[in-house]
Amino acid sequence: MTTKTTWSLVRVLRDRDAGLYLCGVVVSGFGTSALWLASGVWVKDLTGSDGLAALCMLAMWLPTLAGPLLGTLADRGRRKPLLMGVNLLLAALLLTLLSVDGPGDLWLLYAVLFVYGAAGVVHDAAESALVATAIEPSLLGDFNGLRMTATEGMKLLAPLAGAGLCAAYGGASVALLDAATFVLAAGLYALLRVREDRPAPPTGSGRQRTAEGVRHLWTHPVLRPLVLAGGATMLCAGLNGAMVYAVVDDLGHSPAYTGVLYAVQGAGSVAAGLLCGPALRRLGARRFAASGIALLALAVALRAVPSDPVALVCSAAIGMGLPAVLIAALTSVQRETPGALLGRVTATADTAVYAPNVVGLAAGAALVELVSHRLVLMALGGALLVTAALLRSPAVGVGPPAAGVSPSSRS
């Protein structure tokens, strides 16, 4: 890591509010990642059904489709109290899962997971908007990279902890752990020294306010290509993810080997998060994102080679390449969107980027039974290279904050 990169990271970590944000991300991310795996294990233990276990992930992901509408909630008031309230609400909600002890109670688990996912959309939108006013604009890329590193780091540890806790004490114990992490995160957000002006009362109907965020995203010359490329990339990533068991089978390993590949991929994402801030400043958003997508394309295509060393290298490269377009898009949204619109624009961008991943996973699950996974992987590599080429030209970087974006303001 270069001296310049190290200094940028030090500047972020020395910022009191940035440090508190990152601690909140680590704490709540640990609980969320633990519940993500444990909920499926919990349902599997209660029912023995793979299909019912898979519905846990669907329940958590489904609210993402309503992102443009849910994001308007993050623009109606001050974001710091909203973040604290959402965390405390989730903590209280998770405590209701202590009563789940049989198949007849699964409706409550699915309902809680659905609300959990919806609250997460609002939380992420409000957090992104608050970060944009609390962190120095030149350090947003570094901060978002560190946030990615923290999130991926938790994914390496928390699912194992959640699965172990669930096996030893049952799913309710994981819900209790997650509730505790949300209470702690709410306390960390309460310590932030961010001064926010109360937003003007909303005008127009909810549909009009939602459309305003969508229109800003769609008509913006910097944001639209990044978000479209992000959606295309995540669609391919979903298809690629559905091929992982076929890849492992081709290598001659048991399905448990997927855990090794995902761990290596997570390590790659951790490394990418540390380096993305300087790379984003040097290359600009579009070239940085296109470079990451190109690396992802090569890695996905080479997964068709039945070799353990190649598979491991490709997993690390996927982990390094995939975050580029996600971080570039988020940082650009924060810099190019007026503060009054930032919550709904962030949520709309998240829907446009992440919803295709669900479609890709579903399509890949059907496709892997019909077509050789090697052909699918090579086709995905080609599609990703085309996406990278289209995004790279013209090479336009992240510009300065749009008019109306509030500068950093702290008491």
Coordinates of N, CA, C and O in Angstrom, one line a residue, residues 157-270:
L157 N -16.6 -13.5 9.2 CA -16.6 -14.0 10.6 C -18.0 -14.3 11.1 O -18.3 -15.3 11.7
A158 N -18.9 -13.4 10.9 CA -20.2 -13.4 11.5 C -21.1 -14.7 11.1 O -21.7 -15.3 12.0
P159 N -21.1 -15.1 9.8 CA -22.0 -16.2 9.5 C -21.5 -17.5 10.3 O -22.4 -18.3 10.7
L160 N -20.2 -17.7 10.4 CA -19.8 -18.9 11.2 C -20.2 -18.7 12.7 O -20.6 -19.7 13.3
A161 N -20.1 -17.5 13.2 CA -20.5 -17.3 14.6 C -22.0 -17.5 14.8 O -22.4 -18.2 15.7
G162 N -22.7 -17.0 13.8 CA -24.2 -17.2 13.8 C -24.6 -18.6 13.7 O -25.5 -19.1 14.5
A163 N -24.0 -19.4 12.8 CA -24.3 -20.8 12.6 C -24.0 -21.6 13.9 O -24.7 -22.4 14.3
G164 N -22.8 -21.3 14.5 CA -22.4 -22.0 15.7 C -23.3 -21.7 16.9 O -23.7 -22.6 17.6
L165 N -23.7 -20.4 17.0 CA -24.6 -20.0 18.1 C -26.0 -20.6 17.9 O -26.6 -21.1 18.9
C166 N -26.4 -20.7 16.6 CA -27.7 -21.3 16.3 C -27.7 -22.8 16.7 O -28.7 -23.3 17.2
A167 N -26.6 -23.4 16.3 CA -26.5 -24.9 16.6 C -26.5 -25.2 18.1 O -27.0 -26.2 18.5
A168 N -25.8 -24.3 18.8 CA -25.7 -24.6 20.2 C -26.9 -24.2 21.1 O -27.3 -24.9 22.0
Y169 N -27.5 -23.0 20.7 CA -28.5 -22.5 21.6 C -29.9 -22.2 20.9 O -30.8 -21.6 21.5
G170 N -29.9 -22.4 19.6 CA -31.1 -22.1 18.8 C -31.1 -20.8 18.1 O -30.3 -19.9 18.5
G171 N -32.0 -20.6 17.2 CA -32.1 -19.4 16.4 C -32.4 -18.1 17.2 O -32.0 -17.0 16.9
A172 N -33.2 -18.3 18.3 CA -33.6 -17.2 19.1 C -32.3 -16.5 19.7 O -32.3 -15.3 19.9
S173 N -31.3 -17.3 20.0 CA -30.1 -16.7 20.6 C -29.4 -15.7 19.6 O -28.8 -14.7 19.9
V174 N -29.5 -16.0 18.3 CA -28.9 -15.2 17.2 C -29.7 -13.9 17.1 O -29.2 -12.8 16.9
A175 N -31.1 -14.0 17.2 CA -31.9 -12.9 17.2 C -31.6 -11.9 18.3 O -31.6 -10.7 18.2
L176 N -31.3 -12.5 19.5 CA -31.0 -11.7 20.7 C -29.6 -11.0 20.5 O -29.5 -9.8 20.8
L177 N -28.7 -11.7 19.9 CA -27.4 -11.1 19.6 C -27.5 -9.9 18.6 O -27.0 -8.8 18.8
D178 N -28.3 -10.1 17.6 CA -28.6 -9.1 16.6 C -29.2 -7.9 17.2 O -28.9 -6.7 16.9
A179 N -30.2 -8.1 18.1 CA -30.9 -7.0 18.7 C -29.9 -6.2 19.6 O -29.9 -5.0 19.6
A180 N -29.0 -6.9 20.2 CA -28.0 -6.2 21.1 C -27.1 -5.3 20.2 O -26.7 -4.2 20.6
T181 N -26.7 -5.8 19.0 CA -25.8 -5.0 18.1 C -26.5 -3.8 17.6 O -25.9 -2.7 17.4
F182 N -27.9 -3.8 17.4 CA -28.6 -2.7 17.0 C -28.7 -1.6 18.1 O -28.6 -0.4 17.8
V183 N -28.9 -2.1 19.3 CA -28.9 -1.1 20.4 C -27.5 -0.4 20.5 O -27.4 0.8 20.7
L184 N -26.4 -1.2 20.4 CA -25.1 -0.6 20.5 C -24.9 0.4 19.3 O -24.3 1.5 19.5
A185 N -25.3 0.0 18.1 CA -25.2 0.9 16.9 C -25.9 2.2 17.1 O -25.5 3.3 16.8
A186 N -27.1 2.1 17.7 CA -27.9 3.3 18.0 C -27.2 4.2 18.9 O -27.2 5.5 18.7
G187 N -26.5 3.7 19.9 CA -25.7 4.5 20.8 C -24.5 5.1 20.1 O -24.2 6.3 20.4
L188 N -23.9 4.4 19.2 CA -22.8 5.0 18.4 C -23.3 6.2 17.6 O -22.6 7.2 17.5
Y189 N -24.4 6.0 16.9 CA -25.0 7.1 16.1 C -25.3 8.3 17.0 O -25.2 9.5 16.5
A190 N -25.7 8.1 18.2 CA -26.1 9.2 19.1 C -24.9 10.0 19.4 O -25.0 11.2 19.8
L191 N -23.7 9.5 19.3 CA -22.5 10.2 19.7 C -22.0 11.1 18.5 O -21.0 11.9 18.7
L192 N -22.6 11.0 17.3 CA -22.1 11.8 16.2 C -22.3 13.2 16.4 O -23.3 13.7 17.0
R193 N -21.3 14.0 16.0 CA -21.4 15.5 16.2 C -21.8 16.1 14.8 O -21.0 16.9 14.2
V194 N -22.9 15.8 14.3 CA -23.4 16.3 13.0 C -24.5 17.2 13.2 O -25.5 16.9 13.9
R195 N -24.4 18.4 12.7 CA -25.5 19.4 12.8 C -26.3 19.4 11.5 O -25.8 19.6 10.4
E196 N -27.5 19.1 11.6 CA -28.4 19.0 10.5 C -29.5 20.0 10.6 O -30.1 20.2 11.6
D197 N -29.8 20.7 9.5 CA -30.9 21.6 9.4 C -32.2 20.8 9.1 O -32.2 19.8 8.4
R198 N -33.3 21.2 9.8 CA -34.5 20.5 9.5 C -35.0 20.7 8.1 O -35.1 21.8 7.7
P199 N -35.3 19.6 7.4 CA -35.7 19.8 6.0 C -37.0 20.5 5.8 O -37.8 20.5 6.8
A200 N -37.2 21.2 4.7 CA -38.5 21.8 4.4 C -39.6 20.8 4.4 O -39.3 19.6 4.0
P201 N -40.8 21.1 4.8 CA -41.9 20.2 4.7 C -42.1 19.6 3.3 O -41.9 20.4 2.3
P202 N -42.3 18.3 3.1 CA -42.4 17.8 1.8 C -43.6 18.3 1.0 O -44.6 18.7 1.5
T203 N -43.4 18.5 -0.3 CA -44.4 19.0 -1.2 C -44.8 17.9 -2.2 O -44.0 17.1 -2.6
G204 N -46.0 17.9 -2.6 CA -46.4 17.0 -3.6 C -46.8 15.6 -2.9 O -46.5 15.4 -1.7
S205 N -47.3 14.7 -3.7 CA -47.7 13.4 -3.2 C -46.4 12.5 -3.1 O -45.4 12.8 -3.5
G206 N -46.6 11.4 -2.4 CA -45.5 10.4 -2.3 C -45.0 9.9 -3.6 O -43.8 9.8 -3.8
R207 N -46.0 9.8 -4.6 CA -45.6 9.3 -5.9 C -44.7 10.4 -6.6 O -43.7 10.0 -7.2
Q208 N -45.1 11.6 -6.4 CA -44.3 12.7 -7.0 C -42.9 12.8 -6.4 O -41.9 13.0 -7.1
R209 N -42.8 12.7 -5.1 CA -41.5 12.7 -4.5 C -40.6 11.5 -4.9 O -39.4 11.7 -5.1
T210 N -41.2 10.4 -5.0 CA -40.5 9.2 -5.5 C -40.0 9.4 -6.9 O -38.8 9.2 -7.3
A211 N -40.9 10.0 -7.8 CA -40.5 10.2 -9.2 C -39.4 11.2 -9.3 O -38.6 11.2 -10.2
E212 N -39.4 12.2 -8.4 CA -38.3 13.2 -8.4 C -36.9 12.6 -8.2 O -36.0 13.0 -8.9
G213 N -36.8 11.6 -7.3 CA -35.6 10.9 -7.1 C -35.2 10.1 -8.3 O -34.0 10.1 -8.8
V214 N -36.2 9.4 -8.9 CA -35.9 8.5 -10.1 C -35.5 9.4 -11.2 O -34.5 9.1 -12.0
R215 N -36.1 10.6 -11.4 CA -35.8 11.5 -12.5 C -34.4 12.0 -12.4 O -33.7 12.1 -13.4
H216 N -34.0 12.4 -11.2 CA -32.7 12.9 -11.0 C -31.6 11.9 -11.4 O -30.6 12.2 -12.1
L217 N -31.9 10.7 -11.0 CA -30.9 9.6 -11.3 C -30.9 9.3 -12.8 O -29.8 9.1 -13.4
W218 N -32.0 9.2 -13.4 CA -32.1 8.8 -14.8 C -31.6 9.9 -15.8 O -31.0 9.6 -16.8
T219 N -31.7 11.2 -15.4 CA -31.3 12.2 -16.3 C -29.9 12.7 -16.1 O -29.4 13.6 -16.8
H220 N -29.3 12.3 -15.0 CA -27.9 12.8 -14.7 C -26.9 12.1 -15.5 O -26.8 10.9 -15.6
P221 N -26.0 12.9 -16.2 CA -25.1 12.3 -17.2 C -24.0 11.4 -16.5 O -23.3 10.6 -17.1
V222 N -23.7 11.7 -15.2 CA -22.7 10.9 -14.5 C -23.3 9.7 -13.9 O -22.7 8.6 -13.9
L223 N -24.4 9.8 -13.2 CA -25.0 8.8 -12.4 C -25.7 7.7 -13.3 O -25.5 6.5 -12.9
R224 N -26.4 8.0 -14.3 CA -27.1 7.0 -15.1 C -26.2 5.9 -15.6 O -26.5 4.7 -15.4
P225 N -25.1 6.2 -16.3 CA -24.2 5.2 -16.8 C -23.6 4.3 -15.8 O -23.5 3.1 -15.9
L226 N -23.3 4.9 -14.6 CA -22.7 4.1 -13.5 C -23.7 3.1 -12.9 O -23.4 2.0 -12.7
V227 N -25.0 3.6 -12.7 CA -26.0 2.8 -12.1 C -26.4 1.7 -13.1 O -26.6 0.5 -12.7
L228 N -26.5 2.0 -14.4 CA -26.9 1.0 -15.4 C -25.8 -0.1 -15.5 O -26.1 -1.3 -15.5
A229 N -24.5 0.4 -15.4 CA -23.4 -0.6 -15.5 C -23.4 -1.4 -14.2 O -23.1 -2.6 -14.2
G230 N -23.7 -0.8 -13.1 CA -23.8 -1.5 -11.8 C -24.9 -2.6 -11.8 O -24.7 -3.7 -11.4
G231 N -26.1 -2.3 -12.4 CA -27.1 -3.2 -12.5 C -26.8 -4.4 -13.4 O -27.0 -5.6 -13.1
A232 N -26.2 -4.1 -14.6 CA -25.7 -5.1 -15.5 C -24.7 -6.0 -14.8 O -24.7 -7.3 -15.0
T233 N -23.8 -5.4 -14.1 CA -22.7 -6.2 -13.4 C -23.3 -7.1 -12.4 O -22.9 -8.3 -12.3
M234 N -24.2 -6.6 -11.6 CA -24.8 -7.4 -10.5 C -25.7 -8.5 -11.1 O -25.9 -9.6 -10.5
L235 N -26.3 -8.3 -12.3 CA -27.1 -9.4 -12.9 C -26.1 -10.5 -13.3 O -26.4 -11.7 -13.0
C236 N -25.0 -10.2 -13.9 CA -24.0 -11.2 -14.2 C -23.4 -11.8 -13.0 O -23.1 -13.0 -13.0
A237 N -23.2 -11.0 -11.9 CA -22.7 -11.6 -10.7 C -23.7 -12.6 -10.1 O -23.2 -13.6 -9.5
G238 N -25.0 -12.3 -10.2 CA -25.9 -13.3 -9.7 C -25.9 -14.6 -10.5 O -26.0 -15.7 -9.9
L239 N -25.8 -14.5 -11.8 CA -25.7 -15.7 -12.6 C -24.4 -16.4 -12.3 O -24.4 -17.7 -12.2
N240 N -23.3 -15.7 -12.1 CA -22.1 -16.3 -11.7 C -22.2 -17.0 -10.4 O -21.7 -18.2 -10.2
G241 N -22.8 -16.4 -9.4 CA -23.0 -17.0 -8.1 C -23.8 -18.3 -8.1 O -23.5 -19.2 -7.4
A242 N -24.7 -18.4 -9.1 CA -25.5 -19.6 -9.2 C -24.7 -20.8 -9.7 O -25.1 -21.9 -9.6
M243 N -23.6 -20.5 -10.4 CA -22.8 -21.5 -11.0 C -21.7 -22.1 -10.0 O -21.0 -23.0 -10.3
V244 N -21.7 -21.5 -8.8 CA -20.5 -21.9 -7.9 C -20.5 -23.4 -7.5 O -19.5 -24.0 -7.5
Y245 N -21.7 -24.0 -7.3 CA -21.7 -25.4 -6.9 C -21.3 -26.3 -8.1 O -20.6 -27.3 -7.9
A246 N -21.6 -25.8 -9.3 CA -21.2 -26.6 -10.5 C -19.7 -26.5 -10.7 O -19.0 -27.4 -11.1
V247 N -19.1 -25.3 -10.4 CA -17.7 -25.1 -10.4 C -17.0 -26.0 -9.4 O -16.0 -26.7 -9.7
V248 N -17.5 -26.0 -8.2 CA -16.9 -26.9 -7.2 C -17.0 -28.4 -7.5 O -16.1 -29.1 -7.3
D249 N -18.1 -28.8 -8.1 CA -18.3 -30.1 -8.5 C -17.3 -30.5 -9.6 O -16.7 -31.6 -9.7
D250 N -17.0 -29.5 -10.5 CA -16.1 -29.7 -11.6 C -14.7 -29.9 -11.1 O -13.8 -30.5 -11.7
L251 N -14.4 -29.2 -9.9 CA -13.1 -29.3 -9.3 C -12.9 -30.7 -8.5 O -11.8 -31.0 -8.1
G252 N -14.0 -31.4 -8.3 CA -13.9 -32.7 -7.6 C -14.0 -32.5 -6.1 O -13.6 -33.4 -5.4
H253 N -14.6 -31.4 -5.6 CA -14.7 -31.2 -4.2 C -16.2 -31.3 -3.7 O -17.1 -31.3 -4.6
S254 N -16.4 -31.5 -2.5 CA -17.7 -31.5 -1.9 C -18.3 -30.1 -1.9 O -17.5 -29.1 -2.0
P255 N -19.6 -29.9 -1.7 CA -20.2 -28.6 -1.7 C -19.6 -27.7 -0.6 O -19.7 -26.4 -0.8
A256 N -19.1 -28.2 0.5 CA -18.5 -27.4 1.5 C -17.4 -26.6 1.0 O -17.0 -25.5 1.7
Y257 N -16.8 -26.9 -0.1 CA -15.6 -26.2 -0.6 C -16.0 -24.8 -1.1 O -15.2 -23.9 -1.2
T258 N -17.3 -24.6 -1.3 CA -17.8 -23.2 -1.7 C -17.5 -22.2 -0.6 O -17.2 -21.1 -0.9
G259 N -17.4 -22.7 0.7 CA -17.1 -21.8 1.8 C -15.7 -21.3 1.6 O -15.4 -20.1 1.9
V260 N -14.7 -22.1 1.1 CA -13.4 -21.7 0.9 C -13.3 -20.6 -0.2 O -12.7 -19.5 -0.1
L261 N -14.1 -20.8 -1.3 CA -14.1 -19.9 -2.4 C -14.7 -18.5 -2.0 O -14.2 -17.4 -2.3
Y262 N -15.8 -18.6 -1.2 CA -16.4 -17.3 -0.7 C -15.5 -16.6 0.3 O -15.4 -15.4 0.3
A263 N -14.7 -17.3 1.1 CA -13.8 -16.7 2.0 C -12.7 -16.0 1.3 O -12.3 -14.8 1.6
V264 N -12.2 -16.6 0.2 CA -11.1 -16.0 -0.6 C -11.7 -14.7 -1.3 O -11.0 -13.7 -1.4
Q265 N -12.9 -14.9 -1.8 CA -13.6 -13.7 -2.5 C -13.8 -12.6 -1.5 O -13.5 -11.4 -1.8
G266 N -14.2 -12.9 -0.3 CA -14.3 -11.8 0.8 C -13.0 -11.2 1.1 O -13.0 -10.0 1.3
A267 N -11.9 -12.0 1.1 CA -10.6 -11.4 1.4 C -10.2 -10.4 0.3 O -9.6 -9.3 0.5
G268 N -10.6 -10.7 -1.0 CA -10.3 -9.8 -2.1 C -11.1 -8.5 -2.0 O -10.5 -7.5 -2.3
S269 N -12.3 -8.6 -1.5 CA -13.1 -7.4 -1.3 C -12.6 -6.5 -0.2 O -12.6 -5.3 -0.3
V270 N -12.1 -7.2 0.9 CA -11.5 -6.4 1.9 C -10.3 -5.6 1.4 O -10.1 -4.4 1.7

